[in-house]
Amino acid sequence: MKREEILHRLREKVASGRPIIGTGAGTGLSAKSEEAGGTDLIIVYNSGWFRMQGLPSVCGNFPLGDANSIMLKLGKVVLPVVNHTPVLAGVFANDPFRDMRVFLEKVKQLGFSGVQNFPTVGTYTDVYRQNIESVGISYDKEVEMIRIAHEMELLTTPYAYTTEEAKKMADAGADIVVAHCRGTVGGMVGVSRDGIMTIDEACEKVQQIHDAVVSVNPDAMVICHGGPIATPEDAAYVLSHTTGIAGFYGASSAERLPVEKAIREQVETFAAISYSN
């Protein structure tokens, strides 16, 4: 689907008072179910694969496989079963074995409508972040990947963890900046609530990222994701306690948490059957 067509559709939805909903898919069934539920964007990346194997999403940020290869293999599963929803690729821009322009051409040819920067250096902080940035594994390479994708007319929806990152992505031509509030809490393999920002702190952070983005590009949109924003009620709270936020992106929130609950409750119901022969 062409970038301008997607943006037109999304802006019309926001103008009508409804939020943009983006969802991560780690299986073809997840993607089909999300489309049936009315998602606006489906994002495919390596964390989705790990998540749906019963592992923490954070596995996607560790050397547990070739991130871009996992994404491509998952894309070959997801793309054929999605009928009318744009599918975006989570691209590891710091992959030292791929020329990003060549790789993005391949992503586009496969049928992806856009890209997101994942795995991302943005998830790291402090000394480790300084160390990897000093050897060229940097958030700036993710910004450059988004710039190239924008030039190629791909939809761009990058993660930003700070206002500085948000401004860089807005300047690179990001269509939608996803204000990331860290790992999603809850469930069997979700992040513990200990040390995670409160929902009100998330509102403040999301608003700061929004304001930073529009100060650079007033046409760019901002949606929220992660941390304490784990349920539809959480997302509704953030959207009603911020200004200008266009929607919500759920990965664990959209596929892992619902699946954990549904399967567990279904099996518990089966296990509770009582009968006599």
Coordinates of N, CA and C in Angstrom, one line a residue, residues 7-21 40 176 221-223 244-248:
L7 N -1.3 7.3 4.8 CA -1.4 8.5 5.6 C -2.8 9.2 5.5
H8 N -3.3 9.2 4.3 CA -4.6 9.8 4.1 C -5.7 9.1 5.0
R9 N -5.6 7.8 5.0 CA -6.5 6.9 5.7 C -6.4 7.2 7.2
L10 N -5.1 7.3 7.7 CA -4.9 7.5 9.1 C -5.3 8.9 9.6
R11 N -5.0 9.9 8.8 CA -5.4 11.3 9.1 C -6.9 11.4 9.2
E12 N -7.6 10.8 8.3 CA -9.0 10.8 8.3 C -9.6 10.2 9.5
K13 N -9.0 9.1 10.0 CA -9.4 8.5 11.2 C -9.2 9.4 12.4
V14 N -8.1 10.0 12.5 CA -7.8 10.9 13.6 C -8.7 12.1 13.6
A15 N -9.0 12.6 12.4 CA -9.9 13.7 12.3 C -11.3 13.4 12.8
S16 N -11.7 12.1 12.6 CA -13.0 11.7 13.1 C -13.1 11.4 14.6
G17 N -11.9 11.6 15.3 CA -11.9 11.4 16.7 C -11.6 10.0 17.2
R18 N -11.1 9.2 16.2 CA -10.7 7.8 16.6 C -9.2 7.6 16.5
P19 N -8.6 6.9 17.4 CA -7.2 6.7 17.5 C -6.6 5.7 16.4
I20 N -5.4 6.0 16.0 CA -4.7 5.1 15.2 C -4.3 3.9 16.1
I21 N -4.5 2.7 15.6 CA -4.1 1.5 16.4 C -3.1 0.7 15.5
D40 N -5.0 -0.7 12.3 CA -4.6 0.2 11.2 C -3.3 -0.2 10.6
I176 N 5.1 8.8 11.6 CA 4.5 8.6 12.9 C 5.7 8.2 13.9
M221 N 2.9 12.7 13.1 CA 2.0 12.2 14.2 C 2.7 11.5 15.3
V222 N 2.2 11.4 16.5 CA 2.8 10.7 17.6 C 1.8 9.8 18.2
I223 N 2.2 8.5 18.4 CA 1.4 7.6 19.2 C 2.2 7.0 20.3
G244 N -2.9 16.0 21.5 CA -2.3 15.8 20.2 C -1.8 14.4 19.9
I245 N -2.0 13.4 20.9 CA -1.5 12.1 20.6 C -2.5 11.4 19.7
A246 N -2.0 10.8 18.7 CA -2.9 10.3 17.6 C -3.3 8.8 17.8
G247 N -2.7 8.1 18.8 CA -3.1 6.7 18.9 C -2.2 5.9 19.8
F248 N -2.3 4.6 19.6 CA -1.6 3.6 20.5 C -1.0 2.5 19.6

